[in-house]
Amino acid sequence: MSVNREIKRITTHILQEMKNKGEKIAMLTAYDFSMARVVDEGGIDIILVGDSASMVMAGHETTLPITLDQMIYHAASVIRGTTRALVVVDLPFGSYQGNSKEALNSAIRIMKESGAHAVKLEGGIEIAESIERIVAAGIPVMGHLGLTPQSIYKFGTYTVRAKEKAEAEKLKTDIKRIQDAGCFSVVLEKIPAELAKEVTESVDIPTIGIGAGMHCDGQVLVVNDMLGLTKGFTPRFLRQYLNLFDEINGAVKSYIKDVKSGDFPNDKEQY
Ligand code: KIV
């Protein structure tokens, strides 16, 4: 029987139990009430209010422009749509890199103003002190290593990270350090599957992969990508479960046709 079948709300302890028992963890993003409701009722373990909202909801080219206030708005909407999933919220770019006090203040704002259950921060050793401070305040922290989109201008491209030995070694050190700092889990984004396997086996906390292969303890996808809403975005790691862009496009065209022809509303659709 699965670890979480009977429980009311997924907790970080349940996620740890799932790793210990070899049960995979399923995570998706959501940014608004309606999508959160569908995803939560579907039985997802973790909902990530990702700063990918900057791209898929607001149309920016990167995750950098989204603000702390905007993340809180998205997170509060998602919380209102969930009863079961653990809701994790990204600390946006510029809200935690300054120092650990700033990081704690941002994390506290997210928890207080949205009702979220945990926060996520990108980075390794360089943010370990911030992780320690946030965890010491009682706030669960998820880490994020590999391709960290808030550093896209440093990387230059969205290609696979840690293919070279030096970067792979740094990732191995980073994951241990952020585990020691108190992270309850870590996202591994776009790294070779073999490296993800090695680090997943080397730490106690669950790893959640995106483009990091089959050996991670769980998987995450951006919900708009897996539903086929982000037309033209087809990286190798993405499995698209629907083609919602074309479905919605078709529905919109039918509606326009019905309105223009006078077919909608009919006599049963009026008072
Ligand atoms: O912001 C986001 O959606 C993320 C996922 C890609 C893990 O961080």
Coordinates of N, CA and C and ligand atoms in Angstrom, one line a residue, residues 29 31 48 50-52 90 120 144 187 189 210 220 222, ligand 1:
T29 N 4.0 21.9 -11.1 CA 3.8 23.3 -10.8 C 2.3 23.6 -10.9
Y31 N 0.0 27.7 -10.6 CA 0.2 29.1 -10.3 C -1.1 29.8 -9.9
L48 N 4.4 22.8 -6.8 CA 5.5 23.9 -6.7 C 4.9 25.1 -7.4
G50 N 6.2 27.7 -8.9 CA 7.5 28.0 -9.4 C 7.6 29.4 -9.9
D51 N 8.9 29.9 -9.9 CA 9.1 31.2 -10.4 C 9.0 31.1 -12.0
S52 N 8.8 29.9 -12.5 CA 8.5 29.7 -13.9 C 7.2 30.5 -14.3
D90 N 8.7 29.1 -4.7 CA 10.0 29.6 -5.0 C 10.3 30.9 -4.4
K120 N 11.5 27.1 -1.7 CA 12.6 26.6 -2.5 C 13.6 27.7 -2.9
H144 N 17.7 23.4 -4.9 CA 17.5 23.3 -6.4 C 19.0 23.4 -6.9
V187 N 15.6 19.7 -5.8 CA 15.3 19.5 -7.2 C 16.7 19.4 -8.0
E189 N 17.9 19.7 -11.7 CA 17.4 20.1 -13.0 C 18.5 19.9 -14.1
I210 N 14.1 17.0 -12.9 CA 13.5 17.5 -14.1 C 14.6 17.5 -15.2
V220 N 9.4 16.2 -11.4 CA 8.6 17.4 -11.5 C 8.6 17.9 -13.0
V222 N 6.7 21.3 -15.4 CA 5.9 22.6 -15.4 C 4.5 22.2 -16.0
Ligands
KIV1 O1 10.1 27.4 -11.3 C1 10.0 26.2 -11.6 O2 9.0 25.8 -12.3 C2 11.0 25.2 -11.2 C3 10.9 23.8 -11.8 C4 11.4 23.8 -13.1 C5 11.5 22.8 -10.9 O3 11.8 25.5 -10.5

